[in-house]
């Protein structure tokens, strides 16, 4: 989902 | 993790190391905006709260801890180091950070993926990061102190943003379902602010070069 898409980026 | 993302993270890390080395080696923070550094500390703390809830990878955790500690380290040098703190351009570094922080809070409350504490703080950090460099750019333009190391710092930060855009493009085309419009739009704004700086920098550099030519 869009919510979790970026969470592994810093 | 793709090469653009890794290179982006490394340039981000290098930018901070360059800044810390400059401060430590020259015992001076002339030309560095404390306001920008404080905004970055706020960005990192509000974004990396997930350190307590989710584990992604050792790399991820180490980098997050590094960004938080190094930003506080820079602030400590500028505020409390006996010699360095005296070189801070207090009178020039007057950008009103509330003009950036308050709109970012409202925007994060209005436009987010989920109305929860952690998610709104994460969104706020994304918005704030995109404009956090402004006090630094204003200070550079005011003092006209295009100190090599300070501009290296800003250049490396700009390179980090550009590499992140390549990373997003790469992930968009290689990972099905990868889409993150909040990060994309803020990141694009952030990179545009850097382009503006690069333009200014090149113009002043060329002007200096012309001035230093033998007549």
CSV table of N, CA, C and O in Angstrom, one decimal, chain A residues 7, chain B residues 46-47 104 107-109 111-114 116-129 182 186:
chain,number,residue,atom,x,y,z
A,7,UNK,N,8.3,3.3,3.6
A,7,UNK,CA,8.8,3.1,5.0
A,7,UNK,C,10.1,2.5,5.1
A,7,UNK,O,10.8,2.6,6.1
B,46,UNK,N,11.0,13.0,14.2
B,46,UNK,CA,9.5,12.7,13.9
B,46,UNK,C,9.4,11.6,12.9
B,46,UNK,O,8.4,10.8,12.9
B,47,UNK,N,10.4,11.4,12.0
B,47,UNK,CA,10.2,10.3,11.0
B,47,UNK,C,10.7,9.0,11.5
B,47,UNK,O,10.1,8.0,11.2
B,104,UNK,N,3.5,23.0,7.6
B,104,UNK,CA,3.7,21.6,7.5
B,104,UNK,C,2.9,20.8,8.4
B,104,UNK,O,2.4,19.7,8.1
B,107,UNK,N,-0.7,20.8,7.0
B,107,UNK,CA,-0.7,20.0,5.8
B,107,UNK,C,-0.7,18.5,6.1
B,107,UNK,O,-1.4,17.7,5.6
B,108,UNK,N,0.2,18.1,7.1
B,108,UNK,CA,0.3,16.7,7.5
B,108,UNK,C,-1.0,16.3,8.2
B,108,UNK,O,-1.4,15.1,8.0
B,109,UNK,N,-1.7,17.2,8.9
B,109,UNK,CA,-3.0,16.8,9.5
B,109,UNK,C,-4.1,16.6,8.4
B,109,UNK,O,-5.0,15.8,8.6
B,111,UNK,N,-3.5,16.2,4.8
B,111,UNK,CA,-3.1,15.3,3.7
B,111,UNK,C,-2.2,14.2,4.3
B,111,UNK,O,-1.0,14.4,4.5
B,112,UNK,N,-2.7,13.0,4.5
B,112,UNK,CA,-1.9,11.9,5.0
B,112,UNK,C,-2.5,10.6,4.5
B,112,UNK,O,-3.6,10.5,4.0
B,113,UNK,N,-1.7,9.5,4.8
B,113,UNK,CA,-2.3,8.2,4.4
B,113,UNK,C,-3.2,7.6,5.4
B,113,UNK,O,-4.0,6.7,5.1
B,114,UNK,N,-3.0,8.0,6.7
B,114,UNK,CA,-3.8,7.5,7.8
B,114,UNK,C,-3.7,8.4,8.9
B,114,UNK,O,-2.7,8.9,9.3
B,116,UNK,N,-3.2,8.8,12.1
B,116,UNK,CA,-2.7,8.2,13.4
B,116,UNK,C,-1.5,9.1,13.7
B,116,UNK,O,-0.9,9.7,12.9
B,117,UNK,N,-1.1,9.0,15.0
B,117,UNK,CA,0.0,9.8,15.5
B,117,UNK,C,1.3,9.6,14.7
B,117,UNK,O,1.9,10.5,14.2
B,118,UNK,N,1.6,8.3,14.6
B,118,UNK,CA,2.9,8.0,13.9
B,118,UNK,C,2.9,8.4,12.5
B,118,UNK,O,3.8,8.9,11.9
B,119,UNK,N,1.7,8.1,11.8
B,119,UNK,CA,1.6,8.4,10.4
B,119,UNK,C,1.6,9.9,10.1
B,119,UNK,O,2.3,10.3,9.2
B,120,UNK,N,0.9,10.7,10.9
B,120,UNK,CA,0.9,12.1,10.7
B,120,UNK,C,2.3,12.7,11.0
B,120,UNK,O,2.8,13.6,10.2
B,121,UNK,N,3.0,12.2,12.0
B,121,UNK,CA,4.3,12.7,12.3
B,121,UNK,C,5.3,12.3,11.1
B,121,UNK,O,6.1,13.1,10.7
B,122,UNK,N,5.1,11.1,10.6
B,122,UNK,CA,5.9,10.7,9.5
B,122,UNK,C,5.7,11.7,8.3
B,122,UNK,O,6.6,12.1,7.6
B,123,UNK,N,4.4,11.9,8.0
B,123,UNK,CA,4.0,12.8,6.9
B,123,UNK,C,4.6,14.2,7.1
B,123,UNK,O,5.1,14.8,6.2
B,124,UNK,N,4.4,14.7,8.3
B,124,UNK,CA,5.0,16.0,8.7
B,124,UNK,C,6.5,16.1,8.4
B,124,UNK,O,7.0,17.0,7.8
B,125,UNK,N,7.2,15.0,8.7
B,125,UNK,CA,8.7,15.0,8.5
B,125,UNK,C,9.0,15.1,7.0
B,125,UNK,O,10.0,15.7,6.6
B,126,UNK,N,8.2,14.4,6.2
B,126,UNK,CA,8.4,14.4,4.8
B,126,UNK,C,8.2,15.9,4.2
B,126,UNK,O,9.0,16.4,3.5
B,127,UNK,N,7.1,16.5,4.7
B,127,UNK,CA,6.8,17.9,4.2
B,127,UNK,C,7.9,18.8,4.7
B,127,UNK,O,8.4,19.7,4.0
B,128,UNK,N,8.3,18.7,6.0
B,128,UNK,CA,9.3,19.6,6.6
B,128,UNK,C,10.7,19.4,5.9
B,128,UNK,O,11.4,20.4,5.6
B,129,UNK,N,11.0,18.2,5.6
B,129,UNK,CA,12.3,18.0,5.0
B,129,UNK,C,12.4,18.7,3.6
B,129,UNK,O,13.5,19.2,3.3
B,182,UNK,N,2.8,11.2,-1.8
B,182,UNK,CA,3.2,12.2,-0.8
B,182,UNK,C,4.7,12.4,-0.8
B,182,UNK,O,5.2,13.6,-0.9
B,186,UNK,N,6.6,15.9,-2.4
B,186,UNK,CA,7.5,16.6,-1.6
B,186,UNK,C,8.9,16.5,-2.1
B,186,UNK,O,9.7,17.5,-2.0
